[in-house]
PDB file of C-alpha atoms and ligand atoms in Angstrom:
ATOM      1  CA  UNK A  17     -24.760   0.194  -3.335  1.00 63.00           C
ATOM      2  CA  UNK A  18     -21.362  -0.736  -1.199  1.00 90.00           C
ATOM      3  CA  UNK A  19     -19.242   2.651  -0.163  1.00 94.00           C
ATOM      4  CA  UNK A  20     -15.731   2.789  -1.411  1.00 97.00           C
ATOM      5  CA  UNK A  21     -13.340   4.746   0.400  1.00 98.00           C
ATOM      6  CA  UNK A  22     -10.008   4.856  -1.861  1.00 98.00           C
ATOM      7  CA  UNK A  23      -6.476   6.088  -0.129  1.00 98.00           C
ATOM      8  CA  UNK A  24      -3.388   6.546  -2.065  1.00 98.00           C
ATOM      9  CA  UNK A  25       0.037   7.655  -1.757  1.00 97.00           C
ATOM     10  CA  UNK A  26       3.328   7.052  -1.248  1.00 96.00           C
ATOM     11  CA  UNK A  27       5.777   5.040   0.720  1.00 92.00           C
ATOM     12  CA  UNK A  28       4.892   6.546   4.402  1.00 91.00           C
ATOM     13  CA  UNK A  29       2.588   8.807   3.833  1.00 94.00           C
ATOM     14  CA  UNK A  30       0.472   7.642   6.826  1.00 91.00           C
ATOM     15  CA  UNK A  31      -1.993   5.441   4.786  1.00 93.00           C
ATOM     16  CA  UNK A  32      -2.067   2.602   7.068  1.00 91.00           C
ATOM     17  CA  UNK A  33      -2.771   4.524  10.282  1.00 92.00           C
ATOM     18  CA  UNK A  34      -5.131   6.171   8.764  1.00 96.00           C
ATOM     19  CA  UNK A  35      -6.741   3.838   7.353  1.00 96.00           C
ATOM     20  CA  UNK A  36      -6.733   1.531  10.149  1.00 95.00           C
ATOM     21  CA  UNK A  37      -8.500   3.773  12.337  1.00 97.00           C
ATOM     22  CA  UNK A  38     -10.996   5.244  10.005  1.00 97.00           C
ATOM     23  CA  UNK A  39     -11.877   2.048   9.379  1.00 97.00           C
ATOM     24  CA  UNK A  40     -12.504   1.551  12.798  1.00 96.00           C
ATOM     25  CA  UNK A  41     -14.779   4.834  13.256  1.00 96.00           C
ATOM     26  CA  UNK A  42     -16.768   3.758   9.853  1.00 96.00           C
ATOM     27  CA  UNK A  43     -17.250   0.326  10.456  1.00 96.00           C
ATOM     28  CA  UNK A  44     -15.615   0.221   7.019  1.00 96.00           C
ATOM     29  CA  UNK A  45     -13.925  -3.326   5.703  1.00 95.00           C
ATOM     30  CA  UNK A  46      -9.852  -2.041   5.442  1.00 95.00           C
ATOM     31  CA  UNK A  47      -8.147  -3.591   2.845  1.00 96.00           C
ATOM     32  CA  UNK A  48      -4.711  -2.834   2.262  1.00 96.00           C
ATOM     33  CA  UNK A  49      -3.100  -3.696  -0.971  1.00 97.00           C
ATOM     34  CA  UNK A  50       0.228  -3.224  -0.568  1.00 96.00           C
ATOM     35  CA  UNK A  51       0.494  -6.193   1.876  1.00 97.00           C
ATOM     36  CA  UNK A  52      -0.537  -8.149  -1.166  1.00 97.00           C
ATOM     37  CA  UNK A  53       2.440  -6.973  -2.869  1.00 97.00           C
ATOM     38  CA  UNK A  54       4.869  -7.316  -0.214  1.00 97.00           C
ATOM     39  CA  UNK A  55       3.911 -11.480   0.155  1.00 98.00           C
ATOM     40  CA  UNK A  56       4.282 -12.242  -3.422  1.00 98.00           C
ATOM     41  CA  UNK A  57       7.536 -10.421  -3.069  1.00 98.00           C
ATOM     42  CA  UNK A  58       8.268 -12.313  -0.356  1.00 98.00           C
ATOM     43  CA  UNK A  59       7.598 -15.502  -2.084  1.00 97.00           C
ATOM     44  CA  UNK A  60       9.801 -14.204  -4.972  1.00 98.00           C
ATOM     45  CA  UNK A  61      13.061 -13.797  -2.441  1.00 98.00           C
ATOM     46  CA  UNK A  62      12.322 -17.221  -1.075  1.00 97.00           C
ATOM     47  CA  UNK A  63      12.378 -18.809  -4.476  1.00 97.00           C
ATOM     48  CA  UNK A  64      15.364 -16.999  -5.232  1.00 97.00           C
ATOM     49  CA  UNK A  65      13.861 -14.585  -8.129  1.00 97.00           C
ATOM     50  CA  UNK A  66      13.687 -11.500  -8.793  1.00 95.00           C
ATOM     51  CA  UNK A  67      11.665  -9.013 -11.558  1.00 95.00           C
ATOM     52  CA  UNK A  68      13.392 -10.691 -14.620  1.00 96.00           C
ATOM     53  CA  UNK A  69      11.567 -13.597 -13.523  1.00 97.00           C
ATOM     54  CA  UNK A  70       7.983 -13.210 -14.402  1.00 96.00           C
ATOM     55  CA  UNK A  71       6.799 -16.102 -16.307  1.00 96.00           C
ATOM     56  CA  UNK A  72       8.374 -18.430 -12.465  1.00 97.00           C
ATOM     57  CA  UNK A  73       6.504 -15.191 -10.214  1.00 97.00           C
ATOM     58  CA  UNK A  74       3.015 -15.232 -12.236  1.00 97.00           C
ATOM     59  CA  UNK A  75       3.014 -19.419 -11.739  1.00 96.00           C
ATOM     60  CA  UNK A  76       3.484 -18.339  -8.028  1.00 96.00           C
ATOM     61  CA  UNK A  77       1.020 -16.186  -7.475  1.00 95.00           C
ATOM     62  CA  UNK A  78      -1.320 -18.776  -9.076  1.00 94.00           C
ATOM     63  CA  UNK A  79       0.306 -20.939  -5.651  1.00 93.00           C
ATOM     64  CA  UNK A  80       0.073 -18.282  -3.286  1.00 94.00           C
ATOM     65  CA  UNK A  81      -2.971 -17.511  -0.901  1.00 95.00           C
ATOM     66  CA  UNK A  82      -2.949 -14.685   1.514  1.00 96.00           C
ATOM     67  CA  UNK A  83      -5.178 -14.146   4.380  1.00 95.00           C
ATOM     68  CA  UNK A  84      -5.105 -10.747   5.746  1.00 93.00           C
ATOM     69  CA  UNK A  85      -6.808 -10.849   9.262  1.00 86.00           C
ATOM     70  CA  UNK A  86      -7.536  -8.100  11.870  1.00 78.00           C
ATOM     71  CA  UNK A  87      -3.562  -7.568  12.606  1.00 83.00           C
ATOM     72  CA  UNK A  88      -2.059 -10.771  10.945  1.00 93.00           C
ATOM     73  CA  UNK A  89      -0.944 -11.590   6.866  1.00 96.00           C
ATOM     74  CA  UNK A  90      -1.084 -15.258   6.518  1.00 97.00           C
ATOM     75  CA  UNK A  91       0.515 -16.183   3.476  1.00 97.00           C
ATOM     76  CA  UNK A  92       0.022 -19.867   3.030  1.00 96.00           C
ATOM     77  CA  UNK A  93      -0.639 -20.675   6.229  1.00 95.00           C
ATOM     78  CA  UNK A  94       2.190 -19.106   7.292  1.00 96.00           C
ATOM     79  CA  UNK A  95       2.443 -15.891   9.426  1.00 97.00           C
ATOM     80  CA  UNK A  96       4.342 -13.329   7.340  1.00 97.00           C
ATOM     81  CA  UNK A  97       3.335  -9.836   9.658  1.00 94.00           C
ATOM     82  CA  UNK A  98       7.102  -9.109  10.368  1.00 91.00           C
ATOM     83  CA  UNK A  99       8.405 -11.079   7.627  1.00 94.00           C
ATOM     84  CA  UNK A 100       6.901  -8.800   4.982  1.00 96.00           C
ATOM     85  CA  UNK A 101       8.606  -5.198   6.074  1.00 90.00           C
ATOM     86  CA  UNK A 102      12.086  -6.421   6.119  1.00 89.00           C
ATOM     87  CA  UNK A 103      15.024  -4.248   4.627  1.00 87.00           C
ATOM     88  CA  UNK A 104      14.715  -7.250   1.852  1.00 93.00           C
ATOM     89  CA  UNK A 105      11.410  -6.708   0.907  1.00 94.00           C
ATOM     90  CA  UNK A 106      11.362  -3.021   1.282  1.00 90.00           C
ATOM     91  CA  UNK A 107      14.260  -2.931  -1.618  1.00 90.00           C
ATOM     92  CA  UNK A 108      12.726  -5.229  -4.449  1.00 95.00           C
ATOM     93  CA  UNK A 109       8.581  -4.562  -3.779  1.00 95.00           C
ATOM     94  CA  UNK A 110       8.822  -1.751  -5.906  1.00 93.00           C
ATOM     95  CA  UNK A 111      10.138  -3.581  -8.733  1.00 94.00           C
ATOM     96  CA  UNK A 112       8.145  -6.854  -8.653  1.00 97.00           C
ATOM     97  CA  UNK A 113       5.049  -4.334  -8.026  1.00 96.00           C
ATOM     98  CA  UNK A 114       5.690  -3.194 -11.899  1.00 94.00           C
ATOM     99  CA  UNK A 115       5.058  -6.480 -13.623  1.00 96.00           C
ATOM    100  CA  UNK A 116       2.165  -5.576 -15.591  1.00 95.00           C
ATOM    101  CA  UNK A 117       0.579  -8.653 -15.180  1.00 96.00           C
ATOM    102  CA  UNK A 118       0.909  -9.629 -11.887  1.00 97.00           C
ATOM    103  CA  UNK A 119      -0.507  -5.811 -11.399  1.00 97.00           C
ATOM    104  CA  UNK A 120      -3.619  -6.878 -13.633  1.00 96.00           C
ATOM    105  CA  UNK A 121      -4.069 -10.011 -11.624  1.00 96.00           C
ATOM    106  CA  UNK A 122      -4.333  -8.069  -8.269  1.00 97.00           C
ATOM    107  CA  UNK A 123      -6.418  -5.636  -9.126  1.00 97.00           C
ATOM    108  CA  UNK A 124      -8.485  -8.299  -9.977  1.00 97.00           C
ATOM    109  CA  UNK A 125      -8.179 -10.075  -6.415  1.00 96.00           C
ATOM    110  CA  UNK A 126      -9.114  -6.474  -5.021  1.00 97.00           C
ATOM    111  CA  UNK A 127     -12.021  -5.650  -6.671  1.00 97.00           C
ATOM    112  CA  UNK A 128     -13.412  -9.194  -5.720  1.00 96.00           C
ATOM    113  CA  UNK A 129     -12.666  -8.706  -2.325  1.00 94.00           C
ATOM    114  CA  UNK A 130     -14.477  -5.768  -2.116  1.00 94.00           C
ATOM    115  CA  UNK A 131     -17.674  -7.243  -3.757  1.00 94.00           C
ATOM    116  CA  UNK A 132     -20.567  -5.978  -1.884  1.00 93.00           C
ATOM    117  CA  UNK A 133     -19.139  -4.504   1.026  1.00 95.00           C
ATOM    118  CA  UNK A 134     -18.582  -0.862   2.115  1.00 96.00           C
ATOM    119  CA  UNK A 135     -15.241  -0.639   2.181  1.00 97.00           C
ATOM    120  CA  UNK A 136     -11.628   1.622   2.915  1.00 97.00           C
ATOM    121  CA  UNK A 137      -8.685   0.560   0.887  1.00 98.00           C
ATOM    122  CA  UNK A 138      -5.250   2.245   0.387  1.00 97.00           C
ATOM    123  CA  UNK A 139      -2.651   1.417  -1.964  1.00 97.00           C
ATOM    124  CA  UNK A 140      -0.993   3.530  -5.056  1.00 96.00           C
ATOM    125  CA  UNK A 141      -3.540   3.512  -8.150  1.00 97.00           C
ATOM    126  CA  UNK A 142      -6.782   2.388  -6.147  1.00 98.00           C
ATOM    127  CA  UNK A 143      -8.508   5.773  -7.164  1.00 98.00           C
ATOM    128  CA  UNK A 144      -7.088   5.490 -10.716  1.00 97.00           C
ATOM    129  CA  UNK A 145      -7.225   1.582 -12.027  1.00 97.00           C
ATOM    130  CA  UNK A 146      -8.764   0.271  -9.374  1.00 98.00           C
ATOM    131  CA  UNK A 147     -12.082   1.415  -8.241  1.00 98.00           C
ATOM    132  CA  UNK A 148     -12.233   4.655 -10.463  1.00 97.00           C
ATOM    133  CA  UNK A 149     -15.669   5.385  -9.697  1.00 96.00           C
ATOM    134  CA  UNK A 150     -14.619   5.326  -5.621  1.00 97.00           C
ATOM    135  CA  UNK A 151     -17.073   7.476  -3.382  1.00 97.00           C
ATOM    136  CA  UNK A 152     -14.297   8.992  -1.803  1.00 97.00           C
ATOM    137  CA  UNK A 153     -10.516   9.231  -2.908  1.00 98.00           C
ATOM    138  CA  UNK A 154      -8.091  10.722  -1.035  1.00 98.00           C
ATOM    139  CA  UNK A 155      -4.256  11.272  -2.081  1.00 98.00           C
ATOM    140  CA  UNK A 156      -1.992  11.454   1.161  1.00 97.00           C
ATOM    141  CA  UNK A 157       1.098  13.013   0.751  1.00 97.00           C
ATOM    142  CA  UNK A 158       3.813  14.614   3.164  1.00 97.00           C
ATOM    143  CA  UNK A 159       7.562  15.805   2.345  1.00 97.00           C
ATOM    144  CA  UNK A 160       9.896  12.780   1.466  1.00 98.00           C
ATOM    145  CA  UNK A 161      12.311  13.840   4.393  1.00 97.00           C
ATOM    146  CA  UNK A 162       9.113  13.860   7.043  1.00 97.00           C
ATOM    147  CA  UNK A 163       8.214  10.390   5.396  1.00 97.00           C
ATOM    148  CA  UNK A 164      11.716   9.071   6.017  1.00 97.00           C
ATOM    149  CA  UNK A 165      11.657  10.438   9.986  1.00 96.00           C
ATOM    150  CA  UNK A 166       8.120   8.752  10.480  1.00 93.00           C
ATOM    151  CA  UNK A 167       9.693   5.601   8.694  1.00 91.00           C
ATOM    152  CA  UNK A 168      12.982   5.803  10.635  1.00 93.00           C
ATOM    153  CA  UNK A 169      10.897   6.066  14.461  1.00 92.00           C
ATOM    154  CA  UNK A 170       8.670   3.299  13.387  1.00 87.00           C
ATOM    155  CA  UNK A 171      11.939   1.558  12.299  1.00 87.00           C
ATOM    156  CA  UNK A 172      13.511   2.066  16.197  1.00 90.00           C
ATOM    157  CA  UNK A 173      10.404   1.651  17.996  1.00 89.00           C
ATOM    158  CA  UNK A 174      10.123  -2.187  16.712  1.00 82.00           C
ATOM    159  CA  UNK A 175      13.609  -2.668  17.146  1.00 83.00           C
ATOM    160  CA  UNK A 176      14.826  -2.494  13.345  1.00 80.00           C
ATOM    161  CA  UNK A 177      18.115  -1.313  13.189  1.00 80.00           C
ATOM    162  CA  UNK A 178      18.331   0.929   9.634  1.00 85.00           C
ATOM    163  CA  UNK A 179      20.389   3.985   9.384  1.00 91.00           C
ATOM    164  CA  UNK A 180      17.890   7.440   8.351  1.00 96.00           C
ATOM    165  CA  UNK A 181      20.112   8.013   5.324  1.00 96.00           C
ATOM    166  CA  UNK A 182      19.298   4.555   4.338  1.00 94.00           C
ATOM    167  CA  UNK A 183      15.450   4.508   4.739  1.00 94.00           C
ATOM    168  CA  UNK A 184      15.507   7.796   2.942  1.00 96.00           C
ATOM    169  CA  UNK A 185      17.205   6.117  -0.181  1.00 95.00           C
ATOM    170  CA  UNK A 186      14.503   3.374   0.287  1.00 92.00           C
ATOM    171  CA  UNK A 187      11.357   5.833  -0.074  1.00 95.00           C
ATOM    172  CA  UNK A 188      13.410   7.882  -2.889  1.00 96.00           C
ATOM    173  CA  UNK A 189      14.233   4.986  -4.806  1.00 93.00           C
ATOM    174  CA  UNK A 190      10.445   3.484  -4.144  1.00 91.00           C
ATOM    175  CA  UNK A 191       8.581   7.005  -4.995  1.00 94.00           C
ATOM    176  CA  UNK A 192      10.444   6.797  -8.104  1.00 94.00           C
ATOM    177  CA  UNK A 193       9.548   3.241  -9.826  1.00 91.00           C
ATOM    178  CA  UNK A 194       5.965   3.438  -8.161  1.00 91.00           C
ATOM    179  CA  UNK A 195       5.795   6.941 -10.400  1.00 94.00           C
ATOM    180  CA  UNK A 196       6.854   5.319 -13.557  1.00 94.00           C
ATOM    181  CA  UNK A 197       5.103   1.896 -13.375  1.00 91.00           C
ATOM    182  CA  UNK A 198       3.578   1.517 -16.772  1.00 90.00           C
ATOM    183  CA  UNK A 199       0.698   0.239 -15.755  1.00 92.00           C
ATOM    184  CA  UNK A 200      -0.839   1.308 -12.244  1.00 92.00           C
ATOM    185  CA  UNK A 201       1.554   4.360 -11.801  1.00 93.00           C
ATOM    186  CA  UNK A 202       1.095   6.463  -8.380  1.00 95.00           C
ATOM    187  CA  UNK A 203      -0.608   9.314  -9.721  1.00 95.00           C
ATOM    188  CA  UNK A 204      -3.308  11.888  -8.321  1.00 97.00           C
ATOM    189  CA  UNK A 205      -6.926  10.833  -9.541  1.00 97.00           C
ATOM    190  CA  UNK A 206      -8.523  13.990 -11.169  1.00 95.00           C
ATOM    191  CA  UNK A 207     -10.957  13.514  -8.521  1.00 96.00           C
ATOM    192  CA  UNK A 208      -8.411  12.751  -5.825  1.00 97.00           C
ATOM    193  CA  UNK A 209      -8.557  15.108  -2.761  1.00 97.00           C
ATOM    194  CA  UNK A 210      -5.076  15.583  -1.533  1.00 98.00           C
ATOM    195  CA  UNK A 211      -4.082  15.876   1.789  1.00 97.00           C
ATOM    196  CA  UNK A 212      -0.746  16.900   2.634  1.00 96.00           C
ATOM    197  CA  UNK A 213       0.225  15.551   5.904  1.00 95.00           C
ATOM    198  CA  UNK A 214       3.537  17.692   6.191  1.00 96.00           C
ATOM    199  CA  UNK A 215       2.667  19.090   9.250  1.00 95.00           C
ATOM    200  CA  UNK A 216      -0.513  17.429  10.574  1.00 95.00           C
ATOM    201  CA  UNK A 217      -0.442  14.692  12.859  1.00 93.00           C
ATOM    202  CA  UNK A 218      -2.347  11.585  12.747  1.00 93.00           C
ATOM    203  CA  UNK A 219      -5.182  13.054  15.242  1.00 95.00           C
ATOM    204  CA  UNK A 220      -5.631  16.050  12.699  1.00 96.00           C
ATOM    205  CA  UNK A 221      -5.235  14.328   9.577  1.00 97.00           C
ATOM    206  CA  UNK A 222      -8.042  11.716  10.447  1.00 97.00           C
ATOM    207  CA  UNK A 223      -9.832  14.583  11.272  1.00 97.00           C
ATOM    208  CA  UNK A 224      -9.178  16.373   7.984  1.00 97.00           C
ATOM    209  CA  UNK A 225     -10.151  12.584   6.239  1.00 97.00           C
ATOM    210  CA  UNK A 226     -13.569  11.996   7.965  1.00 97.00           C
ATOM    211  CA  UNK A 227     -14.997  15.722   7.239  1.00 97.00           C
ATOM    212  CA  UNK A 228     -14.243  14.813   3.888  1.00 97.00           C
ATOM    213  CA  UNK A 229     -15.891  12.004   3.786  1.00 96.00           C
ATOM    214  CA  UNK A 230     -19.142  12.764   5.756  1.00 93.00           C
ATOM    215  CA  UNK A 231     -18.929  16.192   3.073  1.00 92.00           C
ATOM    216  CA  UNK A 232     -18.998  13.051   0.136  1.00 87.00           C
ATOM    217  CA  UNK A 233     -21.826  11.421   2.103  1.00 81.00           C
ATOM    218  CA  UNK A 234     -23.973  13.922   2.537  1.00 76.00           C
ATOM    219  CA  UNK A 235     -23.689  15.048  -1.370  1.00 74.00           C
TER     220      UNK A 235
HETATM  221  O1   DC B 323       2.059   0.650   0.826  1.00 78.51           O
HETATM  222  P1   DC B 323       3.293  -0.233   0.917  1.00 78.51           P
HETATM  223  O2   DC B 323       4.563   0.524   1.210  1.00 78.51           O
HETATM  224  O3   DC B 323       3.100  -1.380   1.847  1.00 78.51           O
HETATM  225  O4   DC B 323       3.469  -0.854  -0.556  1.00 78.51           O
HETATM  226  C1   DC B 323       4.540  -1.672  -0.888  1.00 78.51           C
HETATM  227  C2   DC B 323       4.847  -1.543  -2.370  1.00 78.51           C
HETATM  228  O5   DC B 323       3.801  -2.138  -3.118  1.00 78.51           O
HETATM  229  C3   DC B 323       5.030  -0.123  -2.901  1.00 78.51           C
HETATM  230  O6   DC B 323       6.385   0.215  -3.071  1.00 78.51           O
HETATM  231  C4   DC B 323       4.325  -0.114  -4.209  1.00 78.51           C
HETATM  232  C5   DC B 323       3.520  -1.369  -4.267  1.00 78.51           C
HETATM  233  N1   DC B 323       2.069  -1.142  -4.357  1.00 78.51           N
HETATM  234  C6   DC B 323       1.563  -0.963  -5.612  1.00 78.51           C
HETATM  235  O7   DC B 323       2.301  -0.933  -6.589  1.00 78.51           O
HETATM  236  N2   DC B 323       0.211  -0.820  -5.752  1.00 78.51           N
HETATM  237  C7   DC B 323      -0.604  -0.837  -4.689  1.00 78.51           C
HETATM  238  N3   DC B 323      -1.927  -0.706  -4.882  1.00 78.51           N
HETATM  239  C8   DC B 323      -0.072  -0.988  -3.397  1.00 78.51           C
HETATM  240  C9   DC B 323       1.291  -1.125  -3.248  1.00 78.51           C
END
């Protein structure tokens, strides 16, 4: 029986850290969704549509193919790493995210790529719609002002050049359509452990992450 570690939260919460290097200490398969939402955005801008369109984005996806390697997104052959956490996509991934269908369509991609593996995956409703009956599932969460700092470094350190106030809008704006998404809404599992990363660091809150787990294992 494959191990399923889900990790939810919102915009900045730390999920990808985290997950990257628990991953790492598991020997867990990391798959994060929200890369798969950011390329079929992606595509969207580059076709020139935006969430009105869903009939043209749906016959896209049915076009698209995305590879995520160890620290690479292909999407069509293409390398879309950097391309995919541009100011652009930042402001519309939210939106396209809420199609209903496309949503139904992904979750269908995930669970097949998970198919017999022991896996960690992060994303916003992976404890709720998508693997509900998860070994592990862990909500992250940290004030949206600490979010927006962590953002903003992250944001200097690879030489994107946002102002704070703006990448604070950002995470506002996306907490608030990822919250009421009809279908696939960020919301706390009922079995969801939460860990508020406020004031922990990533050292501490990996920490915090694998005693949970290894506290799941041993049950
Ligand atoms: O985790 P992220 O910031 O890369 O996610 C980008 C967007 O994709 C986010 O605003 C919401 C959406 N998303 C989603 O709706 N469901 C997921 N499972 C993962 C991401």
């Amino acid at each position: 029986m494959a191990f399923i570690v889900a990790i939810d939260g919102p915009a900045s919460s730390g999920k990808g850290a985290i997950t990257e290097i628990i991953a790492k200490k598991l020997n867990l398969k990391k798959i994060d969704t929200g890369i798969m939402y950011r390329c079929i955005t992606l595509e969207a801008i580059e076709h020139n549509l935006t969430e009105k369109d869903q009939k043209e984005i749906l016959e896209l996806l049915n076009k698209t193919d995305i590879v995520m390697n160890e620290n690479k997104v292909l999407l069509n052959g293409n390398d879309v790493t950097e391309k995919i956490r541009t100011k652009e996509v930042n402001e519309l991934v939210s939106q396209i995210s809420a199609i209903k269908e496309l949503r139904y369509k992904m979750v269908e991609w995930q669970r097949k790529m998970a198919e017999g593996k022991d896996i960690i995956m992060e994303g916003r409703d992976i404890g709720t719609v998508v693997f509900p009956d998860a070994n592990v599932k862990i909500y992250l969460d940290a004030d949206v002002e600490v979010r927006a700092i962590r953002r903003y470094k992250q944001n200097l350190e690879k030489n994107i050049n946002t102002c704070f106030e703006e990448v604070l809008e950002n995470i506002r704006k996306r907490d608030k359509i990822d919250k009421e998404k009809e279908y696939g809404a960020l919301k706390i599992a009922d079995d969801a452990i939460v860990v508020d990363t406020t004031n922990l660091d990533i050292e501490q809150t990996v920490k915090k992450i694998l005693e949970i787990i290894m506290n799941k294992q041993g049950e």
